[in-house]
PDB file of C-alpha atoms in Angstrom:
ATOM      1  CA  MET E   1     261.234 118.539  53.855  1.00 68.00           C
ATOM      2  CA  ASN E   2     261.085 116.049  51.391  1.00 73.00           C
ATOM      3  CA  ARG E   3     259.339 112.387  50.859  1.00 75.00           C
ATOM      4  CA  GLU E   4     263.019 110.296  52.345  1.00 74.00           C
ATOM      5  CA  GLU E   5     263.534 113.080  55.075  1.00 68.00           C
ATOM      6  CA  GLU E   6     259.668 112.465  56.263  1.00 64.00           C
ATOM      7  CA  VAL E   7     260.147 108.757  56.225  1.00 62.00           C
ATOM      8  CA  LYS E   8     263.621 109.587  57.925  1.00 61.00           C
ATOM      9  CA  ALA E   9     262.574 111.476  60.422  1.00 63.00           C
ATOM     10  CA  ALA E  10     259.887 109.306  60.670  1.00 60.00           C
ATOM     11  CA  ILE E  11     261.376 106.164  61.826  1.00 59.00           C
ATOM     12  CA  VAL E  12     263.159 105.074  65.242  1.00 60.00           C
ATOM     13  CA  VAL E  13     265.429 102.353  65.807  1.00 61.00           C
ATOM     14  CA  LEU E  14     266.706 101.157  68.864  1.00 63.00           C
ATOM     15  CA  PRO E  15     268.839  97.922  67.785  1.00 60.00           C
ATOM     16  CA  GLU E  16     269.187  96.478  71.367  1.00 60.00           C
ATOM     17  CA  GLU E  17     264.914  96.640  71.465  1.00 58.00           C
ATOM     18  CA  ILE E  18     264.534  95.155  67.682  1.00 58.00           C
ATOM     19  CA  LEU E  19     267.802  91.945  68.727  1.00 57.00           C
ATOM     20  CA  PHE E  20     265.397  90.717  71.681  1.00 58.00           C
ATOM     21  CA  ALA E  21     261.902  91.762  71.043  1.00 62.00           C
ATOM     22  CA  SER E  22     259.757  88.656  70.845  1.00 74.00           C
ATOM     23  CA  PRO E  23     256.688  88.802  69.436  1.00 78.00           C
ATOM     24  CA  GLU E  24     254.697  88.800  72.575  1.00 83.00           C
ATOM     25  CA  GLU E  25     256.859  92.268  73.528  1.00 80.00           C
ATOM     26  CA  ASN E  26     256.400  93.406  70.238  1.00 78.00           C
ATOM     27  CA  LYS E  27     252.167  93.688  70.215  1.00 85.00           C
ATOM     28  CA  ALA E  28     252.629  94.493  74.182  1.00 86.00           C
ATOM     29  CA  SER E  29     254.779  97.414  72.275  1.00 85.00           C
ATOM     30  CA  GLN E  30     252.391  98.199  69.441  1.00 88.00           C
ATOM     31  CA  ALA E  31     249.233  98.207  72.380  1.00 90.00           C
ATOM     32  CA  VAL E  32     251.456 101.047  74.355  1.00 91.00           C
ATOM     33  CA  ALA E  33     251.848 103.093  70.919  1.00 91.00           C
ATOM     34  CA  PHE E  34     247.932 102.871  70.063  1.00 92.00           C
ATOM     35  CA  HIS E  35     247.052 104.143  73.862  1.00 94.00           C
ATOM     36  CA  SER E  36     249.506 106.562  73.782  1.00 94.00           C
ATOM     37  CA  HIS E  37     248.356 108.336  70.317  1.00 94.00           C
ATOM     38  CA  GLN E  38     244.922 107.898  71.584  1.00 96.00           C
ATOM     39  CA  LEU E  39     246.096 109.952  74.556  1.00 97.00           C
ATOM     40  CA  THR E  40     247.589 112.404  72.432  1.00 96.00           C
ATOM     41  CA  GLU E  41     244.816 112.225  70.451  1.00 96.00           C
ATOM     42  CA  PHE E  42     242.938 113.298  73.680  1.00 97.00           C
ATOM     43  CA  VAL E  43     245.030 116.009  74.268  1.00 97.00           C
ATOM     44  CA  HIS E  44     244.908 117.996  70.937  1.00 95.00           C
ATOM     45  CA  THR E  45     241.566 117.634  71.622  1.00 96.00           C
ATOM     46  CA  VAL E  46     241.332 119.768  74.780  1.00 97.00           C
ATOM     47  CA  ASP E  47     243.407 122.372  72.746  1.00 97.00           C
ATOM     48  CA  PRO E  48     243.818 122.147  69.225  1.00 96.00           C
ATOM     49  CA  GLU E  49     246.250 124.720  68.760  1.00 97.00           C
ATOM     50  CA  LEU E  50     248.754 122.488  70.076  1.00 96.00           C
ATOM     51  CA  THR E  51     251.153 120.828  67.226  1.00 95.00           C
ATOM     52  CA  ARG E  52     251.447 117.442  67.139  1.00 93.00           C
ATOM     53  CA  ALA E  53     254.781 117.475  68.809  1.00 94.00           C
ATOM     54  CA  GLU E  54     253.258 119.800  71.817  1.00 96.00           C
ATOM     55  CA  ALA E  55     250.629 117.180  72.744  1.00 95.00           C
ATOM     56  CA  ILE E  56     252.667 114.175  72.362  1.00 95.00           C
ATOM     57  CA  SER E  57     255.518 116.313  74.606  1.00 96.00           C
ATOM     58  CA  LEU E  58     253.040 116.944  77.149  1.00 97.00           C
ATOM     59  CA  THR E  59     251.152 112.917  76.803  1.00 96.00           C
ATOM     60  CA  ALA E  60     254.947 111.889  77.860  1.00 94.00           C
ATOM     61  CA  LEU E  61     254.959 114.214  80.980  1.00 96.00           C
ATOM     62  CA  ILE E  62     251.032 112.803  81.817  1.00 96.00           C
ATOM     63  CA  ILE E  63     252.887 109.229  81.602  1.00 94.00           C
ATOM     64  CA  LYS E  64     255.970 110.842  84.080  1.00 93.00           C
ATOM     65  CA  ASP E  65     253.498 112.119  86.448  1.00 94.00           C
ATOM     66  CA  ALA E  66     251.115 108.967  86.184  1.00 93.00           C
ATOM     67  CA  LEU E  67     254.735 107.347  87.657  1.00 90.00           C
ATOM     68  CA  GLY E  68     254.969 109.852  90.253  1.00 92.00           C
ATOM     69  CA  HIS E  69     251.119 108.676  91.186  1.00 91.00           C
ATOM     70  CA  PHE E  70     251.814 105.344  91.511  1.00 89.00           C
ATOM     71  CA  LYS E  71     254.956 106.302  93.930  1.00 90.00           C
ATOM     72  CA  GLU E  72     253.243 108.684  96.203  1.00 93.00           C
ATOM     73  CA  ASN E  73     250.772 106.393  96.320  1.00 94.00           C
ATOM     74  CA  PRO E  74     251.079 102.872  98.624  1.00 93.00           C
ATOM     75  CA  GLN E  75     247.314 102.023  97.626  1.00 95.00           C
ATOM     76  CA  LEU E  76     248.010 102.533  93.837  1.00 93.00           C
ATOM     77  CA  VAL E  77     250.588  99.776  94.242  1.00 94.00           C
ATOM     78  CA  THR E  78     248.522  97.337  96.251  1.00 95.00           C
ATOM     79  CA  GLN E  79     246.042  97.688  92.934  1.00 95.00           C
ATOM     80  CA  LEU E  80     249.001  97.284  90.669  1.00 94.00           C
ATOM     81  CA  LYS E  81     250.392  94.241  92.432  1.00 95.00           C
ATOM     82  CA  GLN E  82     246.654  93.120  91.915  1.00 96.00           C
ATOM     83  CA  ILE E  83     246.211  92.889  88.225  1.00 96.00           C
ATOM     84  CA  THR E  84     250.008  91.758  87.218  1.00 95.00           C
ATOM     85  CA  GLU E  85     248.669  88.527  89.725  1.00 95.00           C
ATOM     86  CA  LYS E  86     246.304  88.066  87.328  1.00 95.00           C
ATOM     87  CA  VAL E  87     248.415  88.571  84.793  1.00 93.00           C
ATOM     88  CA  ARG E  88     250.694  85.781  85.827  1.00 93.00           C
ATOM     89  CA  ARG E  89     247.725  83.726  86.805  1.00 93.00           C
ATOM     90  CA  LEU E  90     246.666  84.171  82.508  1.00 91.00           C
ATOM     91  CA  ARG E  91     249.951  82.802  81.262  1.00 85.00           C
ATOM     92  CA  LYS E  92     249.673  79.602  82.620  1.00 67.00           C
TER      93      LYS E  92
END
């Protein structure tokens, strides 16, 4: 793969997100990307023989499983609700 192909492969653009992204949404998206990267790096330390793509795919599965845990555990949802209320209060 030449440099131009690498750059094109690295760029993922979703027009609907670009058109409506506020500075706050951009900052929040950067935080999600940063922490996803941190999780991917951790997954890779668990098994250094994983390819980068495999570690990223496992990170996606971990996030997907986390959603399932929230849906199955009302106590987690209650805790999340309490956090969302604190976030909204900080907005004012």
